[in-house]
Every structure is written in C-alpha cells, then in structure tokens.
Amino acid sequence: MAQAQGVPAEPAGRIVPEPVRAGIELEINGERYRHTGDPSMPLLWYLRDVLRLTGTKYGGDHSGADLVLVDGKAVPALAQPMAALAGRRVVTVEGLAGADGSLHPLQQAFVDEDAIGCGYCTPGWLIAGVELLNRKPRPSDEDIDQLPVLCRCGCHARVRRAIKRAANGGKA
Amino acid sequence: MSADLSRRRFLKVLAGSAGALVVGLPLAEARADDAPLPPGLLGDDYRSLGAFVRIDADGAVLIGTRDPETGTGGATAVARIIADELDADWQRVAVLPLGLGVQNRDGQPAWTYGHQRGGAGETVPAAWADLRQAGALARWLLLQAAARQLGVPADQLRAQSGLVIAPDGRRLGYGALAAAAAKVAPPPAPVPVKQPERYALIGQPAGDADARAIVTGQLRFASDHRFAEELVAVLSHCPWPDGTLAAIDTAATLAVKGVVKVVQLRPEPSQPLGQTVLAPAVAVLAEDTWAALQGRDKLKLDWKPGPSGGENSADLEQQAVALLDDKTAAAVRVRNDGDVDAAGKKAARRLEASYVLPWLAHATPEPMNCLVRLEKDRATLVVPTQAPQQAWTVVRRLTGLAPEQIRIQVPRVGGGYGRRLDHDYVAEAVLLAQAAGRPVRLLWTRGEDLAHDVYRPGSAHKISAVVDRKRNVIAWTQRTASASALARRGVPDDRLWTSEVAADQLPAGLVPSYRSDWCALQSAIPRGAQRGMPHLSNAFAVESFVDELAHAMKEDPLDTRLRLLGEPRQVALGDGHVLDTGRLLNVLRLVADRIGWKQNWLHSVNGLGLACWRIGDAYVAHAIEAALDGNDLRIRRAVCAVDVGRVINPTGLEGQVAGATLDALGTALNLGVTFKDGRIQQHSYRDYPLAGMAQLPREVEVIVVPGENLPPSGASFLAMPTAAPALANAVFRVSAVRVRRLPLMRELLRML
Ligand code: FES
C-alpha cells in the first residue's frame, strides 16, 4: 500500500547502531521521512498521495501551483524526482505557518489584501513570494514580475500588493 | 425560480443538540445518513435542514451555502447577506458548502435548495431574493426569547453583532438565547427583512471566508479528497471526439507496479454533449497517481480519426469570413429594428470592418477530476462542479439509483469559467468505478484538459454602420458567423444563436435602424459555455468598431460614444430588457476622468483606449493606457468602473472586477486554440500561455458606483467584455495598428 512508504523516519541521534536501510531520507516541514518506493516518483505525488499533504496542487507543467521550497529555493514539485531529494529540506505551504499556528507574514498579507480568487494557485504564489522575500526583503516590481505562477482568476495585482505589504512589515 | 422559494416553502426551526438554534428550509424525509452535510460540524438534528443558519450555545454561527464557490466570492457574499439579517458577529461566522440537496418525490428528484449553480452570476441575486428570510427569522426568534428572559417587549429590544440589548443596557448573547429561541413558535407570516439604513455587514468590505484555510493549505478542493480503497485513474483520450481505437497494447502498462486495470471508455452518441464521455478514451487505474501516469505513458494506442479528422481551424475561419460576405447565405435574423437598407440610401458616410475571435479553452486551474464510491444502494461523489444538479442527472442515468441515494459533495472549486457546467468527467469516473468495483479518483492531466475541452467557438463579426451628416449613426448591421456552443445539446436550431450573440447588445436601441444576423458553421470540435459569452467576443467587435468610427470621423472616441449614448434615459430593448443610458454614461465618464482622458488622449506618448458595455442590469467601462517600446507592449494603466446595483461586499466585488479584467487582458493578448486535421494543437501552458505578472498591468483601478436603490447583480464576469476592446483601442493609438483579430500580440507583431 502506498501509505506504508510514508512513515516518519526514526528520530535522529539514536545510539543503537542500525542496519543500513534502503530509501530516501528527507525533511518535509521539519519532519523526517524515508521514501522506500519508486525513486523516480515526483515529489508532488509523494506529498499528495503518500503523505496526504494536499496543499501543494497539481496544475500541470509550468502552472506554478506545485511550487515548494527545496533548501530554500522555489521549485515545481512535479519536476523533482524523489531520488534527487535525499538529505534535502522541503517546505510546503502547510509548513509556512508557525508551530503555534501563527501565519507567516506573507500569508497574513494575502488574507489582509484578499489576494485570493478560487484559491487553487494561492499555495504557489505563497511559496514563490516567500522565496522572493527571503532573497530580497524589499523586492522591486520587476522582481515581482518574475514570479512563475499562472492565475486564471487574475489575482496578480492583489498578490503584488500582498508581497509589498509583507515587505513593509504588514502595512499597506 | 429561486425567487419563488420563500413563497413556496416555509422556513423550519429546529432545536439542535447542545442548545443550538437552527433555521433552514425543511428537507422532507431525508434519512440522517443521507445528508449532504459533514456530520462532524453539524451533529444529528441539522441533517434534515436545507440552506440554513445555525446558532450554537457558545455563540458560534454556521451558515450553509448552496451554490458552488468557484472563486467568485459568492459564498462569502451570501453568508454576509444572511449574517446581516441575523445581526450576527461576523467574527463568529463560519461558512459551509452544502453540496447537492435532492429528495425523492415519487421517484423524481425534488431540489431541496431550489436552483444550485455557481459562477454564473446568479448566486447573489438569488440569495437576495430568498435567503435573507432565514437570517431574519432567526433574529426574530432570538429577540422573542430575549423578551421573555428580560421581561421587556421584543419591540423595545435591539439586536447587534451577536447580542440582544435592552433599553436599560442589559445584554444577552445569541448563544445563551439559542436554546430558548428554538422553542419559540415561529410567526404566522414572514418576518420583514431589514431596511437598508440598518445594514451592518452589507456594503462593508470583507475578505474571503475561506482565506485562512486557503493560505495555510488546509482547504480541500475536490481533488484533495480521498476514499479508502480508491484507485487513481488517468486517461488518454482519442485526439478526435469521433475517432476510434484501431489497436491497443496494454502489456507494458499492466507490468508497471501498482497498475491494476486498463479500461476503455466511449461516448454514448444518444446523449447530449456534456453528459457523456467527450471522446473515446483509455483509462489506467492504479494504486497511486504516479503508477497510473507511468502506466499511461506505456500504453500503445492506435487511434483512427473520424470525420472530424478533416477539420482545420484556419479553414473554418475562412468559411466564417466567406459567410459574412455572402449576402445570400442562410442566416438567422437575431434583431431587426427600423430599415437598415432604406437608411443606407441616405448615407453621408458608411464604414465597414470585420473582426475575428479565436477558439478558447477553459484552462481551469484545478483540472477536471471526480471522486466516486459506488455501493449497492448509494453513490457518493466529490465533484468540482458548477451545476450539481446536472452532475446528479449523469450519475442517476448511469447508476439507476433513486434520487436521494446519490450524494454529491461540492467543496470549493478551483475555477469554473463554464467548463464545469458539463459533466463528461463525472460520467467517466462513474463508468470507471463500475468497471473497477472499487472507489475511483479520476484526475485529468493538463495535457488532456487543454486538448479535450468544450471550447469557446471562434467567431467572425462583420459590422457596418451608416452615419448621417450630423455624425449620428442611423443604421448598424452586424453579421456574426460561428459554430454554436449550444449545438448537440438538445437546443432547437432556431435558438442556437443565443450563445453567440445577444439580441439586445449595444448599440441596439440607440440607432434607429439596427439589424443583427447569425450564420451557423458546422464543426465536430466540442463546444460549450465560457465565462462572459457571448459578450466577450461581441463587445470586442462592437467597441473596436465604435473606435474605428471615431477615427473615420476624425474625432475623439469619447465624443463619438457620448453622442451614440445620447441623453440619460431608459431605452426599452424588448423582452423586458432595459438599457439605462445614464448608468452607462456614468461608468464611461468615470473611467475617462480617472485616466485623464481629456488631457491625455491626444497628447500622451502612450495610447489610451475606451470601451463600455451592459450585461443584464449591470454596466461596465474600461480605460486602458498602453505603451509600446519596440515590440514590447506594456499595459501601464487599467481603469474599470462598474455599476452592479447594490454592492454586498466591496472587497469581493473589487477582486472580481480586477480579476476579470486581468483574465480578459491576458486572454486577449496571448490565447487561442487551433486545430489541424481535427487535432487540438495546444497541450501545455507553453502552447497556451496564460499571461504572467510581467505582461499585465501592475494595478487595476476599480471604481464602484454606489447603487443602494437597486437590487444586486452578479458581477463575476461583468468586467471581462470591455477589457480587450479598450486595450485594442489603446494599441491603435500608440501604434496606428488596428488589431481586428485576436490573440492581440500575435497580430500586432505581424502588423508592426
Ligand atoms: S486564484 Fe484561481 S487561479 Fe489563481
């Protein structure tokens, strides 16, 4: 069964020596996992089918709905085979909020600007926006122009406002 | 009609468990476990209610919404309407999609909530007509209960933000009153709804009710739902809807670990489009998505074309243009006012131009998908649909189950735009679940989605106008040629034009002689509803043409438009439709003023363009400023003014107007579907490039006309039709290139 592949890995720092076990170990939203299934499986299906983390969406190649952070870089989960992710740190939209449930400043800015249409592409905008803000805390309009997300609901202008609001400490 | 709902039905009051008050439409004879409501949220008693409002003992308010939420803000607006009548504290309100409401009336379906449809501009007007009552009744009951507890007559109490307040300042929370209120006998006559001056939420800004769940990735769309024991199905459709499978080799597919089964699907020719499989298909069913996709890659399929294999979009366009020029071609007369031929003899000037609009795909962000579990006496589905009743029809036909045995949940939908008024994918999922004997989760890949749509048909429009010596347009003729989106849907031939052109569209009623004809084209490429039809294409032709008239008369296009609209007045257009030229003039002037038309139109190095339009009782205008730097077109400003009557949620409305503007601009700039030898040539976002941030204006300046005296109109696609012609008119100013054919960028680069 698919679920069997999704068990969290053993906690780090165990004293008892373990036999070498097959599988790909990676960190997702702060938890460690070992993938023992097909190494060519794209991360998107691992997240959605195996871990049931469905915040990252399928929209097709170049849609941007499937963006995740891998070691801090926004990449499409559809194009990341699990084999390439050993030892990597993945953050999905579910991992942006604090452990106490407090929203990431960009999530809060999306709420405040109502930068939401149907909401299907929103996780993609958030991941792309968080990466941009990490890279460039005061992004220019030209920086924002480069975000690789498609949005048929036309949220672009409100997303731009939300990113600027987050960059401005939450003030419009 | 939903407007009759409140008259036909009585609201029902229930005492919920744990001291809750519940008000809703009664749902007769439903079994508790058949309810389309998540049990965790509702508890036992509420399952027998339809569209409803529930007040819990702790003061929390839950509002059920009946129309699917496709991202148009309808669910939030409806909840605000009900919550306002209730005088609820919005912070304590949660919104829940109800799913399909259906009962068994002698073997026939009876729709619990009346009409249920999303993304079609009907949600807010329908709720305005009937759902306010539920909130008003709940408030009335709470006030009666408070009157008894406080020993003060109810008419001396007032309700405010979840509290009942007595003249002496004593307060009772709704939660504390809920249990007692549920025991109050409801009034014999409907409770009057609020007077507008008492509105506390209506007209005030509010973000999307689902916002927090969306930004945290917790909101589950249909494609995020799972059933135990499910198989994932992916499809490979035949490139031709009328093609056949000449040979198939599944050995390599079945060898993929996790692949369980390969199933063939065929359209049922007796069924209307949208209720059966769209094209022959081979489905791979597997334990997970990745196995299914790998299995699909290894299918060896030999598809043979049917008659549609001879179709090319380029040929079809030529046929359309030829039909427009051929005065003897058969045509449907859509409208005929005055005498255009006689008017033509008095011509001081005559102008003629033709416009060509491409085929369009829907490209919904969430691709087609459907989750189904079939049992002996039950079907349970999670469907991203705009029309759950139509989805029900398909399930009923394929399963033969009784009306109430079909349960359809409709979580928030990742975009509709008309695609989800059809249910070919529901038919596929049901057939696959039958073949597999297990629950099935069907997922279309983007390639299937773009290449197997019910497309917006391309069209050609030829307009000619006759102008007298005083520059008045005295005659207007429009001929339109297209393959109707209503063909093969059981619509009589003499109504096929209704998806292609509106009989009362501008400038009908404004010119003494007006004629509109429609010529039918034939095509086997599936076609269907698309956001903003038929206005999107017709407004492009008409509003571009008005600009051309202005240019021919060497005048400011704003002046041409003002003269065409004339004095503010009500123009009867027939069929009960009215054009209020005052409202149209107003939105036009608002965008012109905002963009600085009088100062900038002639002198700006950038190009300015205008367009205005009317859809039903709502009015819209755009002003666009475009800059051209070499081959690089930039939209510097986009201003949009709308008049939709009463505004429920200004934030939601502004979002819809800005969103529709950007969608329409992106579509006009880049998008078109083409086919060669019957095969769709667009298979990914590389071939169908939705506009990104860089191509679109950075801001949309939205102006909303206050409309307190008029009932609210749907606004989700109102801002679509005028964006493209305003852009083309601006492009003409900046480049001297008149784009009469979309997509605009391709045409502009060809002509520059
Ligand atoms: S919000 Fe619907 S596609 Fe972006």
JSON list of N, CA, C and O in Angstrom, two decimals, chain B residues 398-429:
[
{"chain": "B", "resi": 398, "resn": "LEU", "atom": "N", "xyz": [-26.49, 6.71, -15.16]},
{"chain": "B", "resi": 398, "resn": "LEU", "atom": "CA", "xyz": [-25.52, 5.62, -15.26]},
{"chain": "B", "resi": 398, "resn": "LEU", "atom": "C", "xyz": [-25.68, 4.58, -14.16]},
{"chain": "B", "resi": 398, "resn": "LEU", "atom": "O", "xyz": [-25.24, 3.45, -14.33]},
{"chain": "B", "resi": 399, "resn": "THR", "atom": "N", "xyz": [-26.26, 4.96, -13.03]},
{"chain": "B", "resi": 399, "resn": "THR", "atom": "CA", "xyz": [-26.37, 4.00, -11.92]},
{"chain": "B", "resi": 399, "resn": "THR", "atom": "C", "xyz": [-27.79, 3.50, -11.71]},
{"chain": "B", "resi": 399, "resn": "THR", "atom": "O", "xyz": [-27.98, 2.44, -11.11]},
{"chain": "B", "resi": 400, "resn": "GLY", "atom": "N", "xyz": [-28.79, 4.24, -12.16]},
{"chain": "B", "resi": 400, "resn": "GLY", "atom": "CA", "xyz": [-30.17, 3.86, -11.91]},
{"chain": "B", "resi": 400, "resn": "GLY", "atom": "C", "xyz": [-30.58, 3.97, -10.45]},
{"chain": "B", "resi": 400, "resn": "GLY", "atom": "O", "xyz": [-31.64, 3.47, -10.07]},
{"chain": "B", "resi": 401, "resn": "LEU", "atom": "N", "xyz": [-29.79, 4.62, -9.63]},
{"chain": "B", "resi": 401, "resn": "LEU", "atom": "CA", "xyz": [-30.13, 4.77, -8.21]},
{"chain": "B", "resi": 401, "resn": "LEU", "atom": "C", "xyz": [-31.30, 5.74, -8.04]},
{"chain": "B", "resi": 401, "resn": "LEU", "atom": "O", "xyz": [-31.58, 6.55, -8.93]},
{"chain": "B", "resi": 402, "resn": "ALA", "atom": "N", "xyz": [-31.96, 5.65, -6.89]},
{"chain": "B", "resi": 402, "resn": "ALA", "atom": "CA", "xyz": [-33.05, 6.56, -6.58]},
{"chain": "B", "resi": 402, "resn": "ALA", "atom": "C", "xyz": [-32.48, 7.95, -6.31]},
{"chain": "B", "resi": 402, "resn": "ALA", "atom": "O", "xyz": [-31.31, 8.09, -5.96]},
{"chain": "B", "resi": 403, "resn": "PRO", "atom": "N", "xyz": [-33.32, 8.99, -6.46]},
{"chain": "B", "resi": 403, "resn": "PRO", "atom": "CA", "xyz": [-32.81, 10.36, -6.35]},
{"chain": "B", "resi": 403, "resn": "PRO", "atom": "C", "xyz": [-31.97, 10.61, -5.10]},
{"chain": "B", "resi": 403, "resn": "PRO", "atom": "O", "xyz": [-30.87, 11.16, -5.18]},
{"chain": "B", "resi": 404, "resn": "GLU", "atom": "N", "xyz": [-32.48, 10.19, -3.94]},
{"chain": "B", "resi": 404, "resn": "GLU", "atom": "CA", "xyz": [-31.81, 10.55, -2.69]},
{"chain": "B", "resi": 404, "resn": "GLU", "atom": "C", "xyz": [-30.63, 9.61, -2.40]},
{"chain": "B", "resi": 404, "resn": "GLU", "atom": "O", "xyz": [-29.90, 9.83, -1.43]},
{"chain": "B", "resi": 405, "resn": "GLN", "atom": "N", "xyz": [-30.45, 8.58, -3.21]},
{"chain": "B", "resi": 405, "resn": "GLN", "atom": "CA", "xyz": [-29.33, 7.68, -2.97]},
{"chain": "B", "resi": 405, "resn": "GLN", "atom": "C", "xyz": [-28.04, 8.22, -3.58]},
{"chain": "B", "resi": 405, "resn": "GLN", "atom": "O", "xyz": [-26.98, 7.61, -3.44]},
{"chain": "B", "resi": 406, "resn": "ILE", "atom": "N", "xyz": [-28.14, 9.32, -4.27]},
{"chain": "B", "resi": 406, "resn": "ILE", "atom": "CA", "xyz": [-26.95, 9.92, -4.89]},
{"chain": "B", "resi": 406, "resn": "ILE", "atom": "C", "xyz": [-26.55, 11.13, -4.07]},
{"chain": "B", "resi": 406, "resn": "ILE", "atom": "O", "xyz": [-27.30, 12.10, -3.96]},
{"chain": "B", "resi": 407, "resn": "ARG", "atom": "N", "xyz": [-25.38, 11.05, -3.51]},
{"chain": "B", "resi": 407, "resn": "ARG", "atom": "CA", "xyz": [-24.91, 12.11, -2.62]},
{"chain": "B", "resi": 407, "resn": "ARG", "atom": "C", "xyz": [-23.72, 12.81, -3.27]},
{"chain": "B", "resi": 407, "resn": "ARG", "atom": "O", "xyz": [-22.74, 12.16, -3.64]},
{"chain": "B", "resi": 408, "resn": "ILE", "atom": "N", "xyz": [-23.84, 14.10, -3.46]},
{"chain": "B", "resi": 408, "resn": "ILE", "atom": "CA", "xyz": [-22.78, 14.84, -4.16]},
{"chain": "B", "resi": 408, "resn": "ILE", "atom": "C", "xyz": [-22.28, 15.98, -3.29]},
{"chain": "B", "resi": 408, "resn": "ILE", "atom": "O", "xyz": [-23.03, 16.90, -2.96]},
{"chain": "B", "resi": 409, "resn": "GLN", "atom": "N", "xyz": [-21.03, 15.90, -2.93]},
{"chain": "B", "resi": 409, "resn": "GLN", "atom": "CA", "xyz": [-20.40, 17.00, -2.19]},
{"chain": "B", "resi": 409, "resn": "GLN", "atom": "C", "xyz": [-19.69, 17.91, -3.18]},
{"chain": "B", "resi": 409, "resn": "GLN", "atom": "O", "xyz": [-19.07, 17.43, -4.12]},
{"chain": "B", "resi": 410, "resn": "VAL", "atom": "N", "xyz": [-19.77, 19.20, -2.90]},
{"chain": "B", "resi": 410, "resn": "VAL", "atom": "CA", "xyz": [-19.11, 20.16, -3.79]},
{"chain": "B", "resi": 410, "resn": "VAL", "atom": "C", "xyz": [-18.25, 21.10, -2.95]},
{"chain": "B", "resi": 410, "resn": "VAL", "atom": "O", "xyz": [-18.70, 22.15, -2.52]},
{"chain": "B", "resi": 411, "resn": "PRO", "atom": "N", "xyz": [-17.01, 20.71, -2.70]},
{"chain": "B", "resi": 411, "resn": "PRO", "atom": "CA", "xyz": [-16.12, 21.63, -1.99]},
{"chain": "B", "resi": 411, "resn": "PRO", "atom": "C", "xyz": [-15.79, 22.82, -2.89]},
{"chain": "B", "resi": 411, "resn": "PRO", "atom": "O", "xyz": [-16.15, 22.83, -4.07]},
{"chain": "B", "resi": 412, "resn": "ARG", "atom": "N", "xyz": [-15.13, 23.81, -2.34]},
{"chain": "B", "resi": 412, "resn": "ARG", "atom": "CA", "xyz": [-14.68, 24.95, -3.15]},
{"chain": "B", "resi": 412, "resn": "ARG", "atom": "C", "xyz": [-14.02, 24.43, -4.42]},
{"chain": "B", "resi": 412, "resn": "ARG", "atom": "O", "xyz": [-13.25, 23.47, -4.39]},
{"chain": "B", "resi": 413, "resn": "VAL", "atom": "N", "xyz": [-14.32, 25.10, -5.54]},
{"chain": "B", "resi": 413, "resn": "VAL", "atom": "CA", "xyz": [-13.89, 24.62, -6.85]},
{"chain": "B", "resi": 413, "resn": "VAL", "atom": "C", "xyz": [-12.74, 25.48, -7.36]},
{"chain": "B", "resi": 413, "resn": "VAL", "atom": "O", "xyz": [-12.81, 26.71, -7.30]},
{"chain": "B", "resi": 414, "resn": "GLY", "atom": "N", "xyz": [-11.71, 24.85, -7.89]},
{"chain": "B", "resi": 414, "resn": "GLY", "atom": "CA", "xyz": [-10.56, 25.57, -8.43]},
{"chain": "B", "resi": 414, "resn": "GLY", "atom": "C", "xyz": [-10.83, 26.13, -9.82]},
{"chain": "B", "resi": 414, "resn": "GLY", "atom": "O", "xyz": [-10.22, 25.74, -10.79]},
{"chain": "B", "resi": 415, "resn": "GLY", "atom": "N", "xyz": [-11.79, 27.05, -9.88]},
{"chain": "B", "resi": 415, "resn": "GLY", "atom": "CA", "xyz": [-12.11, 27.74, -11.13]},
{"chain": "B", "resi": 415, "resn": "GLY", "atom": "C", "xyz": [-13.15, 26.99, -11.94]},
{"chain": "B", "resi": 415, "resn": "GLY", "atom": "O", "xyz": [-13.09, 25.77, -12.08]},
{"chain": "B", "resi": 416, "resn": "GLY", "atom": "N", "xyz": [-14.12, 27.73, -12.48]},
{"chain": "B", "resi": 416, "resn": "GLY", "atom": "CA", "xyz": [-15.17, 27.10, -13.28]},
{"chain": "B", "resi": 416, "resn": "GLY", "atom": "C", "xyz": [-15.18, 27.63, -14.71]},
{"chain": "B", "resi": 416, "resn": "GLY", "atom": "O", "xyz": [-14.95, 26.89, -15.65]},
{"chain": "B", "resi": 417, "resn": "TYR", "atom": "N", "xyz": [-15.46, 28.92, -14.86]},
{"chain": "B", "resi": 417, "resn": "TYR", "atom": "CA", "xyz": [-15.45, 29.62, -16.16]},
{"chain": "B", "resi": 417, "resn": "TYR", "atom": "C", "xyz": [-16.37, 28.94, -17.17]},
{"chain": "B", "resi": 417, "resn": "TYR", "atom": "O", "xyz": [-16.20, 29.10, -18.37]},
{"chain": "B", "resi": 418, "resn": "GLY", "atom": "N", "xyz": [-17.32, 28.14, -16.69]},
{"chain": "B", "resi": 418, "resn": "GLY", "atom": "CA", "xyz": [-18.26, 27.48, -17.59]},
{"chain": "B", "resi": 418, "resn": "GLY", "atom": "C", "xyz": [-17.90, 26.03, -17.89]},
{"chain": "B", "resi": 418, "resn": "GLY", "atom": "O", "xyz": [-18.77, 25.25, -18.27]},
{"chain": "B", "resi": 419, "resn": "ARG", "atom": "N", "xyz": [-16.65, 25.64, -17.71]},
{"chain": "B", "resi": 419, "resn": "ARG", "atom": "CA", "xyz": [-16.26, 24.27, -18.03]},
{"chain": "B", "resi": 419, "resn": "ARG", "atom": "C", "xyz": [-17.01, 23.25, -17.17]},
{"chain": "B", "resi": 419, "resn": "ARG", "atom": "O", "xyz": [-17.31, 22.15, -17.62]},
{"chain": "B", "resi": 420, "resn": "ARG", "atom": "N", "xyz": [-17.29, 23.66, -15.94]},
{"chain": "B", "resi": 420, "resn": "ARG", "atom": "CA", "xyz": [-17.87, 22.69, -15.02]},
{"chain": "B", "resi": 420, "resn": "ARG", "atom": "C", "xyz": [-19.40, 22.75, -15.00]},
{"chain": "B", "resi": 420, "resn": "ARG", "atom": "O", "xyz": [-20.03, 22.30, -14.05]},
{"chain": "B", "resi": 421, "resn": "LEU", "atom": "N", "xyz": [-19.96, 23.34, -16.05]},
{"chain": "B", "resi": 421, "resn": "LEU", "atom": "CA", "xyz": [-21.39, 23.16, -16.28]},
{"chain": "B", "resi": 421, "resn": "LEU", "atom": "C", "xyz": [-21.61, 21.85, -17.01]},
{"chain": "B", "resi": 421, "resn": "LEU", "atom": "O", "xyz": [-22.73, 21.35, -17.12]},
{"chain": "B", "resi": 422, "resn": "ASP", "atom": "N", "xyz": [-20.52, 21.29, -17.56]},
{"chain": "B", "resi": 422, "resn": "ASP", "atom": "CA", "xyz": [-20.57, 19.99, -18.24]},
{"chain": "B", "resi": 422, "resn": "ASP", "atom": "C", "xyz": [-19.98, 18.91, -17.34]},
{"chain": "B", "resi": 422, "resn": "ASP", "atom": "O", "xyz": [-19.14, 19.20, -16.48]},
{"chain": "B", "resi": 423, "resn": "HIS", "atom": "N", "xyz": [-20.38, 17.67, -17.57]},
{"chain": "B", "resi": 423, "resn": "HIS", "atom": "CA", "xyz": [-20.03, 16.60, -16.62]},
{"chain": "B", "resi": 423, "resn": "HIS", "atom": "C", "xyz": [-19.56, 15.33, -17.30]},
{"chain": "B", "resi": 423, "resn": "HIS", "atom": "O", "xyz": [-19.80, 14.23, -16.83]},
{"chain": "B", "resi": 424, "resn": "ASP", "atom": "N", "xyz": [-18.86, 15.51, -18.42]},
{"chain": "B", "resi": 424, "resn": "ASP", "atom": "CA", "xyz": [-18.25, 14.35, -19.08]},
{"chain": "B", "resi": 424, "resn": "ASP", "atom": "C", "xyz": [-17.33, 13.60, -18.13]},
{"chain": "B", "resi": 424, "resn": "ASP", "atom": "O", "xyz": [-17.29, 12.37, -18.12]},
{"chain": "B", "resi": 425, "resn": "TYR", "atom": "N", "xyz": [-16.60, 14.34, -17.30]},
{"chain": "B", "resi": 425, "resn": "TYR", "atom": "CA", "xyz": [-15.65, 13.70, -16.38]},
{"chain": "B", "resi": 425, "resn": "TYR", "atom": "C", "xyz": [-16.36, 12.96, -15.26]},
{"chain": "B", "resi": 425, "resn": "TYR", "atom": "O", "xyz": [-15.82, 12.00, -14.71]},
{"chain": "B", "resi": 426, "resn": "VAL", "atom": "N", "xyz": [-17.57, 13.38, -14.92]},
{"chain": "B", "resi": 426, "resn": "VAL", "atom": "CA", "xyz": [-18.36, 12.63, -13.93]},
{"chain": "B", "resi": 426, "resn": "VAL", "atom": "C", "xyz": [-18.80, 11.30, -14.54]},
{"chain": "B", "resi": 426, "resn": "VAL", "atom": "O", "xyz": [-18.71, 10.25, -13.89]},
{"chain": "B", "resi": 427, "resn": "ALA", "atom": "N", "xyz": [-19.25, 11.35, -15.79]},
{"chain": "B", "resi": 427, "resn": "ALA", "atom": "CA", "xyz": [-19.62, 10.10, -16.48]},
{"chain": "B", "resi": 427, "resn": "ALA", "atom": "C", "xyz": [-18.42, 9.15, -16.52]},
{"chain": "B", "resi": 427, "resn": "ALA", "atom": "O", "xyz": [-18.55, 7.95, -16.24]},
{"chain": "B", "resi": 428, "resn": "GLU", "atom": "N", "xyz": [-17.25, 9.70, -16.83]},
{"chain": "B", "resi": 428, "resn": "GLU", "atom": "CA", "xyz": [-16.05, 8.85, -16.89]},
{"chain": "B", "resi": 428, "resn": "GLU", "atom": "C", "xyz": [-15.78, 8.19, -15.55]},
{"chain": "B", "resi": 428, "resn": "GLU", "atom": "O", "xyz": [-15.54, 6.98, -15.46]},
{"chain": "B", "resi": 429, "resn": "ALA", "atom": "N", "xyz": [-15.83, 8.98, -14.49]},
{"chain": "B", "resi": 429, "resn": "ALA", "atom": "CA", "xyz": [-15.49, 8.45, -13.17]},
{"chain": "B", "resi": 429, "resn": "ALA", "atom": "C", "xyz": [-16.49, 7.38, -12.73]},
{"chain": "B", "resi": 429, "resn": "ALA", "atom": "O", "xyz": [-16.10, 6.35, -12.16]}
]
